[in-house]
Amino acid sequence: MSLLRVIRVASIVVGGCGFSSSIVSGDGGSNPDPDAPSIPGDENFPPIDGPLPTGTLTPGGGITGGAIAGVVDVYVIDELTGVAIANATVTVGASSGTTDANGLFIAHAASITGKQTVLAAMTSYRTEMWVGVTGSSVTIPLRPTPLAPPPSGTITATITDFATPAPPPNHYRFGFATYSQSDLAYPGGNELAQNGNTCFGATCTVTVTSRTGTVAFAAAIYDVDQHGVGMQDDTFAVQTYAIATGVAVGSATTTNLNLTKLPDTALNDATLALGSPPSVLSRVQGFIAIDVPIEGSIYLPAVVGSGIKIPKLVNYVGSSYRATGVANTGGNLPESTLVHRGNIGTTLDLGGTWLGVPSAVTATTSAIAWTAPAGTTITRARFAGVAGDVLEVVTFDATASVNLPAALVTSGMKGTVQAVRGTFDPTSFGFVTDVAKFDAHATVTFTVP
């Protein structure tokens, strides 16, 4: 068995609020109501009697508001803080303008009906281009660029009964420690580099670099059979765990823990089946996590099969098991991930339909196209330069070919195309409120020639 790999689960993004508006239209003509804002070219569009409706800001980003019939309100917020971004440039169809102090821009024109492409841009942020938008209230989160490293702190933990009882001859104890992950973590916050999070022998003190906030600390404790001389044939069997919840981690601070191992009576035997991943992805791993309401997901070792030791849910109020499968070719990408949440039993099966990987990706400085796998709900194409992310294109319908904004993408940029599947309605959803409805994603890379 290989040593542990803690899964990277795609983090989806994180509100603000406001109710005044900027009003811009761009059709050409005159408005018959002298008291209404000027809307050139909308002679047949109903006059505005009083202020335009301002819709609803969706925390973390999303689409609501019902069908588009002449008006789209767009809130622009900082992805990391949720704070409104003033003076962002917004384009909806042929109408464009800037957001007010509340991060709101309202596009109002007779031509704005049905599906729309919405573009939001601001200096020092990644530009967002949303295609196939069908809701009249849109909240777009912009990611700062370059992106600062994720805030982190340190957890130092001593497992006081690590090697008790003593292992049998030719065996030893091995510990591997980590911190709980969050679907809404700061970008990179689930993937912090570690140095010192393993231990072996008679004692165990480990150091884990963790994302900030309230997390859980977890260490898997193995019995290792050496099978003679050398490590190449060593086999690792999970014996138990040491887990602490409610651990407060501050930026650049150290939290100290003293823990004991969970007794056998606190463990269950579980089974995990992986189903049928895409055949082009030869390396497949399965993971079980304990989802707890505040701390996030406590991922356990990479496992598949039966007789897997996992902690009982009764130890963690409001918890459930999450089963995750990850298929790739031995590296990171291309990769397909399938997630089943909300399990309370110990027989876990990822027998649902995995997403195939996007194919036929062609990217230039002016356009991108791809073929999405069956079952895709939305597709995200991301472009990055040396200094960080430049552009993200998100399609909410079957669109698979997009002309890019001018002068953003240059030769040599690298990027990803990610197909995302979920049980949410792409015409009315929130990235944060509906995060648990995302169940699969598959990603490939590309380079702009």
Coordinates of N, CA, C and O in Angstrom, one line a residue, residues 159-168 171-176 198-206 220-224 226 231 234 236 239 261:
I159 N 0.9 12.6 20.5 CA 0.0 11.4 20.7 C 0.6 10.6 21.9 O 1.6 9.9 21.7
T160 N 0.1 10.7 23.1 CA 0.8 10.3 24.3 C 0.8 8.7 24.4 O 1.8 8.2 25.0
D161 N -0.1 8.0 23.8 CA -0.1 6.6 23.8 C 0.2 5.9 22.5 O -0.3 4.9 22.1
F162 N 1.0 6.6 21.7 CA 1.3 6.3 20.3 C 1.6 4.8 20.1 O 1.1 4.1 19.2
A163 N 2.6 4.3 20.9 CA 3.1 2.9 20.7 C 2.7 2.0 21.8 O 3.3 1.0 22.1
T164 N 1.5 2.3 22.4 CA 1.0 1.4 23.4 C -0.3 0.8 22.9 O -1.2 1.4 22.4
P165 N -0.4 -0.6 23.0 CA 0.6 -1.5 23.4 C 1.8 -1.6 22.4 O 1.6 -1.2 21.3
A166 N 2.9 -2.1 22.8 CA 4.0 -2.2 22.0 C 3.7 -3.1 20.7 O 3.0 -4.1 20.8
P167 N 4.2 -2.7 19.6 CA 4.0 -3.5 18.4 C 4.7 -4.9 18.4 O 5.7 -5.0 19.2
P168 N 4.3 -5.9 17.7 CA 4.9 -7.2 17.7 C 6.3 -7.1 17.1 O 6.6 -6.1 16.4
H171 N 7.6 -5.2 13.6 CA 6.6 -4.3 13.3 C 7.0 -2.9 14.0 O 7.7 -2.9 15.0
Y172 N 6.4 -1.8 13.5 CA 6.6 -0.5 14.1 C 5.4 0.3 13.9 O 4.5 0.0 13.0
R173 N 5.2 1.4 14.6 CA 4.1 2.3 14.5 C 4.5 3.5 13.6 O 5.6 4.0 13.6
F174 N 3.5 3.9 12.8 CA 3.8 5.0 11.9 C 2.5 5.9 12.0 O 1.4 5.5 12.0
G175 N 2.8 7.3 12.1 CA 1.7 8.2 12.1 C 1.7 9.2 11.0 O 2.8 9.7 10.6
F176 N 0.6 9.6 10.5 CA 0.5 10.6 9.4 C -0.7 11.5 9.8 O -1.8 11.1 10.0
T198 N 4.7 13.6 9.9 CA 4.7 12.1 10.1 C 5.6 11.8 11.3 O 6.4 12.6 11.8
C199 N 5.4 10.6 11.9 CA 6.2 10.1 13.0 C 6.3 8.6 13.0 O 5.4 8.0 12.3
F200 N 7.3 8.0 13.6 CA 7.4 6.6 13.7 C 8.2 6.3 14.9 O 9.0 7.1 15.4
G201 N 8.1 5.0 15.4 CA 8.9 4.6 16.6 C 8.1 4.5 17.8 O 6.9 4.2 17.8
A202 N 8.7 4.9 18.9 CA 8.1 4.8 20.3 C 7.3 6.0 20.7 O 6.4 5.9 21.5
T203 N 7.6 7.1 20.1 CA 6.9 8.4 20.4 C 6.4 9.1 19.2 O 6.9 8.8 18.1
C204 N 5.5 10.0 19.3 CA 4.9 10.7 18.2 C 4.6 12.1 18.5 O 3.6 12.4 19.3
T205 N 5.3 13.1 18.0 CA 5.0 14.5 18.0 C 5.1 15.0 16.6 O 6.1 14.8 15.9
V206 N 4.0 15.6 16.1 CA 3.9 16.0 14.7 C 3.5 17.4 14.6 O 2.9 18.0 15.5
A220 N -3.7 9.5 11.4 CA -3.9 8.0 11.2 C -2.7 7.3 11.7 O -1.6 7.7 11.5
I221 N -3.0 6.3 12.5 CA -1.9 5.5 13.1 C -1.9 4.1 12.6 O -2.9 3.4 12.6
Y222 N -0.7 3.7 12.0 CA -0.5 2.5 11.3 C 0.3 1.5 12.1 O 1.2 1.9 12.8
D223 N 0.0 0.2 11.9 CA 0.9 -0.8 12.3 C 1.6 -1.2 11.0 O 1.0 -1.5 9.9
V224 N 3.0 -1.2 11.0 CA 3.8 -1.4 9.8 C 4.5 -2.8 10.0 O 5.3 -2.9 10.9
Q226 N 7.4 -5.0 8.6 CA 8.6 -4.7 7.8 C 8.9 -5.9 6.9 O 9.7 -5.7 5.9
M231 N 12.6 -1.3 3.2 CA 11.3 -0.7 3.3 C 10.4 -1.0 2.1 O 9.2 -0.8 2.1
D234 N 7.4 -3.1 2.9 CA 6.6 -2.9 4.1 C 5.2 -2.7 3.8 O 4.8 -2.2 2.7
F236 N 1.4 -1.4 5.3 CA 0.8 -0.4 6.3 C -0.7 -0.8 6.5 O -1.4 -0.9 5.6
Q239 N -4.4 1.2 12.2 CA -4.8 0.7 13.5 C -5.9 1.5 14.2 O -6.9 0.9 14.7
K261 N -5.1 7.9 21.4 CA -5.7 7.2 20.3 C -7.2 6.8 20.6 O -7.6 6.6 21.8

